[in-house]
């Protein structure tokens, strides 16, 4: 009797603990599921590269999802990166994604193929038409293009046109060729005055001989 009475409190304590253990397992499971869903959404949610009218440059330019102007560094390509130092990436942060499976969407008016470049440090950067895309730390609002034509880090930074070509500088000066000096017309030669033919000489009469 005593042994059975001692086992009853132990069983009752285990019964009281089981609901707590079950709830803990359920909470951990839900947390893991939520994390997986968040990762899936981040990977499949997509990143949109759009276009917007830029009053300063007078054309449609490429912008990120927040409307910030995007730049390229010429002559940089995906096979020859120039902006690699921490100093460059501080002033010109790349447009990045969290997963190589992220869906890239081109907004209305954006021409060119969007792709993802894996940089040497593992960062995944968005490219357009084979050109890596960057933002400029000196732009603080939509529509700004303060990084246009800055010469640094081995090249020149340009705003990317929505048509896929880089925008020219707003104050592009055309070099005019110096016109050749006009040639001084030569003074025509003074016409020569025709010489008056000499008057024929009249032969003098032969004097007669007096006899």
CSV table of C-alpha atoms in Angstrom, one decimal:
chain,number,residue,atom,x,y,z
A,1,UNK,CA,0.0,0.0,0.0
A,2,UNK,CA,2.7,2.4,0.9
A,3,UNK,CA,4.5,1.7,-2.4
A,4,UNK,CA,1.5,2.4,-4.5
A,5,UNK,CA,0.7,5.5,-2.6
A,6,UNK,CA,4.3,6.9,-3.2
A,7,UNK,CA,3.9,6.2,-7.0
A,8,UNK,CA,0.7,8.2,-7.3
A,9,UNK,CA,2.2,11.6,-6.5
A,10,UNK,CA,5.1,10.9,-8.9
A,11,UNK,CA,2.6,10.1,-11.7
A,12,UNK,CA,0.5,13.1,-11.0
A,13,UNK,CA,3.6,15.4,-11.2
A,14,UNK,CA,4.6,13.9,-14.5
A,15,UNK,CA,1.0,14.5,-15.8
A,16,UNK,CA,1.3,18.1,-14.7
A,17,UNK,CA,4.6,18.5,-16.6
A,18,UNK,CA,3.5,17.0,-19.9
A,19,UNK,CA,1.3,19.9,-21.0
A,20,UNK,CA,4.1,22.3,-20.4
A,21,UNK,CA,6.5,20.1,-22.4
A,22,UNK,CA,4.0,19.8,-25.3
A,23,UNK,CA,3.5,23.5,-25.4
A,24,UNK,CA,7.2,24.1,-25.5
A,25,UNK,CA,7.7,21.8,-28.4
A,26,UNK,CA,4.8,23.4,-30.2
A,27,UNK,CA,6.3,26.9,-29.7
A,28,UNK,CA,9.7,25.8,-31.0
A,29,UNK,CA,8.0,24.2,-34.0
A,30,UNK,CA,6.0,27.3,-34.8
A,31,UNK,CA,9.1,29.5,-34.5
A,32,UNK,CA,11.0,27.3,-36.9
A,33,UNK,CA,8.1,27.3,-39.4
A,34,UNK,CA,7.9,31.1,-39.2
A,35,UNK,CA,11.6,31.4,-39.8
A,36,UNK,CA,11.4,29.1,-42.9
A,37,UNK,CA,8.5,31.1,-44.2
A,38,UNK,CA,10.3,34.4,-43.7
A,39,UNK,CA,13.4,33.0,-45.6
A,40,UNK,CA,11.2,31.8,-48.4
A,41,UNK,CA,9.5,35.1,-48.7
A,42,UNK,CA,12.8,36.9,-48.7
A,43,UNK,CA,14.1,34.7,-51.4
A,44,UNK,CA,11.0,34.7,-53.5
A,45,UNK,CA,9.6,38.1,-52.8
A,46,UNK,CA,11.5,39.7,-55.6
A,47,UNK,CA,13.4,42.9,-56.1
A,48,UNK,CA,12.1,45.5,-58.6
A,49,UNK,CA,14.4,47.8,-60.6
A,50,UNK,CA,12.2,50.6,-61.9
A,51,UNK,CA,12.6,53.9,-63.8
A,52,UNK,CA,11.7,57.4,-62.9
A,53,UNK,CA,11.9,60.8,-64.5
A,54,UNK,CA,15.0,62.8,-63.4
A,55,UNK,CA,14.5,66.6,-63.7
A,56,UNK,CA,18.2,67.3,-63.4
A,57,UNK,CA,19.2,65.1,-66.2
A,58,UNK,CA,16.0,65.5,-68.2
A,59,UNK,CA,15.4,61.7,-68.8
A,60,UNK,CA,14.2,58.4,-67.4
A,61,UNK,CA,16.8,56.9,-65.2
A,62,UNK,CA,17.0,53.5,-63.3
A,63,UNK,CA,16.0,53.6,-59.6
A,64,UNK,CA,15.7,51.0,-56.8
A,65,UNK,CA,12.5,50.0,-55.1
A,66,UNK,CA,12.7,53.1,-52.8
A,67,UNK,CA,13.1,55.5,-55.8
A,68,UNK,CA,16.8,56.1,-55.2
A,69,UNK,CA,19.0,56.7,-58.3
A,70,UNK,CA,21.2,53.9,-59.4
A,71,UNK,CA,24.7,54.3,-60.9
A,72,UNK,CA,27.3,52.3,-62.8
A,73,UNK,CA,31.1,52.8,-62.8
A,74,UNK,CA,32.7,53.0,-66.3
A,75,UNK,CA,34.6,51.0,-67.5
A,76,UNK,CA,33.7,48.4,-64.8
A,77,UNK,CA,32.1,45.1,-65.9
A,78,UNK,CA,31.0,42.0,-64.1
A,79,UNK,CA,34.3,40.4,-65.1
A,80,UNK,CA,36.4,43.4,-64.1
A,81,UNK,CA,35.3,45.0,-60.9
A,82,UNK,CA,36.9,48.3,-60.0
A,83,UNK,CA,34.9,49.2,-56.8
A,84,UNK,CA,36.2,46.5,-54.4
A,85,UNK,CA,37.7,48.4,-51.5
A,86,UNK,CA,35.9,49.1,-48.3
A,87,UNK,CA,36.3,52.8,-49.0
A,88,UNK,CA,34.6,52.5,-52.3
A,89,UNK,CA,31.8,50.4,-51.0
A,90,UNK,CA,31.2,52.9,-48.2
A,91,UNK,CA,30.5,55.7,-50.6
A,92,UNK,CA,28.9,53.5,-53.3
A,93,UNK,CA,26.9,50.7,-51.7
A,94,UNK,CA,25.9,48.0,-54.2
A,95,UNK,CA,22.3,47.1,-54.9
A,96,UNK,CA,22.2,43.7,-53.3
A,97,UNK,CA,19.8,40.7,-52.6
A,98,UNK,CA,19.9,38.1,-49.9
A,99,UNK,CA,19.6,35.0,-52.0
A,100,UNK,CA,20.7,33.9,-55.5
A,101,UNK,CA,17.1,32.7,-56.0
A,102,UNK,CA,15.6,36.1,-55.5
A,103,UNK,CA,13.3,37.1,-58.4
A,104,UNK,CA,14.4,40.2,-60.2
A,105,UNK,CA,11.7,42.3,-61.8
A,106,UNK,CA,12.2,45.1,-64.4
A,107,UNK,CA,9.7,47.9,-64.0
A,108,UNK,CA,8.1,49.7,-66.9
A,109,UNK,CA,10.5,51.4,-69.2
A,110,UNK,CA,13.6,49.5,-67.9
A,111,UNK,CA,15.5,47.8,-70.8
A,112,UNK,CA,18.2,45.3,-70.4
A,113,UNK,CA,18.7,41.9,-68.6
A,114,UNK,CA,18.7,41.8,-64.8
A,115,UNK,CA,21.0,39.3,-63.2
A,116,UNK,CA,22.8,38.6,-59.9
A,117,UNK,CA,26.6,38.8,-59.5
A,118,UNK,CA,28.4,37.1,-56.6
A,119,UNK,CA,31.2,39.3,-55.6
A,120,UNK,CA,34.5,38.1,-54.1
A,121,UNK,CA,33.3,38.8,-50.5
A,122,UNK,CA,30.1,36.7,-51.1
A,123,UNK,CA,27.8,39.7,-51.5
A,124,UNK,CA,25.1,39.2,-54.2
A,125,UNK,CA,24.8,42.3,-56.4
A,126,UNK,CA,22.2,43.1,-59.0
A,127,UNK,CA,23.4,43.9,-62.5
A,128,UNK,CA,21.6,45.4,-65.5
A,129,UNK,CA,22.9,44.7,-69.0
A,130,UNK,CA,26.1,43.3,-67.5
A,131,UNK,CA,26.7,46.4,-65.4
A,132,UNK,CA,26.9,46.2,-61.6
A,133,UNK,CA,24.4,48.6,-60.0
A,134,UNK,CA,25.3,51.0,-57.1
A,135,UNK,CA,23.7,53.7,-55.0
A,136,UNK,CA,25.5,56.9,-53.9
A,137,UNK,CA,25.8,57.8,-50.3
A,138,UNK,CA,25.6,61.5,-51.3
A,139,UNK,CA,22.0,61.1,-52.4
A,140,UNK,CA,19.5,61.5,-49.6
A,141,UNK,CA,16.2,61.6,-51.4
A,142,UNK,CA,14.4,60.5,-54.5
A,143,UNK,CA,15.3,62.2,-57.7
A,144,UNK,CA,18.8,63.2,-56.6
A,145,UNK,CA,21.8,62.4,-58.9
A,146,UNK,CA,24.7,64.0,-57.0
A,147,UNK,CA,27.0,61.2,-58.0
A,148,UNK,CA,26.8,62.0,-61.8
A,149,UNK,CA,30.2,62.3,-63.4
A,150,UNK,CA,32.3,61.8,-60.3
A,151,UNK,CA,35.8,60.5,-61.1
A,152,UNK,CA,37.0,58.0,-58.5
A,153,UNK,CA,38.1,54.5,-57.9
A,154,UNK,CA,39.5,53.9,-61.3
A,155,UNK,CA,36.6,55.2,-63.4
A,156,UNK,CA,33.7,57.6,-63.8
A,157,UNK,CA,30.3,57.2,-62.2
A,158,UNK,CA,27.2,57.7,-64.3
A,159,UNK,CA,23.5,57.5,-63.8
A,160,UNK,CA,22.1,54.6,-65.7
A,161,UNK,CA,19.5,55.5,-68.3
A,162,UNK,CA,16.3,53.4,-68.4
A,163,UNK,CA,17.2,52.6,-72.0
A,164,UNK,CA,20.4,50.9,-70.9
A,165,UNK,CA,22.9,53.6,-71.9
A,166,UNK,CA,24.6,55.9,-69.4
A,167,UNK,CA,23.3,59.4,-69.1
A,168,UNK,CA,25.6,62.2,-70.4
A,169,UNK,CA,26.7,65.0,-68.1
A,170,UNK,CA,24.2,67.8,-67.7
A,171,UNK,CA,26.8,70.4,-68.7
A,172,UNK,CA,28.4,68.6,-71.6
A,173,UNK,CA,30.5,71.0,-73.6
A,174,UNK,CA,31.1,70.3,-77.2
A,175,UNK,CA,34.6,70.9,-78.5
A,176,UNK,CA,34.3,73.1,-81.6
A,177,UNK,CA,37.0,73.0,-84.2
A,178,UNK,CA,38.7,76.3,-84.9
A,179,UNK,CA,37.7,77.5,-88.4
A,180,UNK,CA,40.5,77.9,-90.8
A,181,UNK,CA,41.6,81.5,-91.4
A,182,UNK,CA,40.0,83.0,-94.5
A,183,UNK,CA,42.3,83.2,-97.4
A,184,UNK,CA,43.1,86.7,-98.7
A,185,UNK,CA,41.9,86.9,-102.2
A,186,UNK,CA,44.7,87.7,-104.6
A,187,UNK,CA,44.5,91.0,-106.4
A,188,UNK,CA,43.9,90.4,-110.1
A,189,UNK,CA,46.8,91.4,-112.2
A,190,UNK,CA,46.4,94.8,-113.9
A,191,UNK,CA,45.6,94.2,-117.5
A,192,UNK,CA,48.3,95.3,-119.8
A,193,UNK,CA,47.6,98.2,-122.0
A,194,UNK,CA,48.0,97.1,-125.6
A,195,UNK,CA,50.8,99.0,-127.3
A,196,UNK,CA,49.7,101.2,-130.2
A,197,UNK,CA,51.3,100.0,-133.4
A,198,UNK,CA,53.8,102.4,-134.8
A,199,UNK,CA,52.5,104.5,-137.7
A,200,UNK,CA,54.0,103.4,-141.0
A,201,UNK,CA,56.7,105.6,-142.2
A,202,UNK,CA,56.1,107.4,-145.5
A,203,UNK,CA,59.1,107.0,-147.7
A,204,UNK,CA,60.7,110.4,-148.6
A,205,UNK,CA,60.7,111.2,-152.3
A,206,UNK,CA,63.9,110.7,-154.1
A,207,UNK,CA,65.4,114.1,-154.9
A,208,UNK,CA,65.7,114.9,-158.6
A,209,UNK,CA,69.0,115.7,-160.3
A,210,UNK,CA,69.3,119.1,-162.1
A,211,UNK,CA,71.0,119.1,-165.3
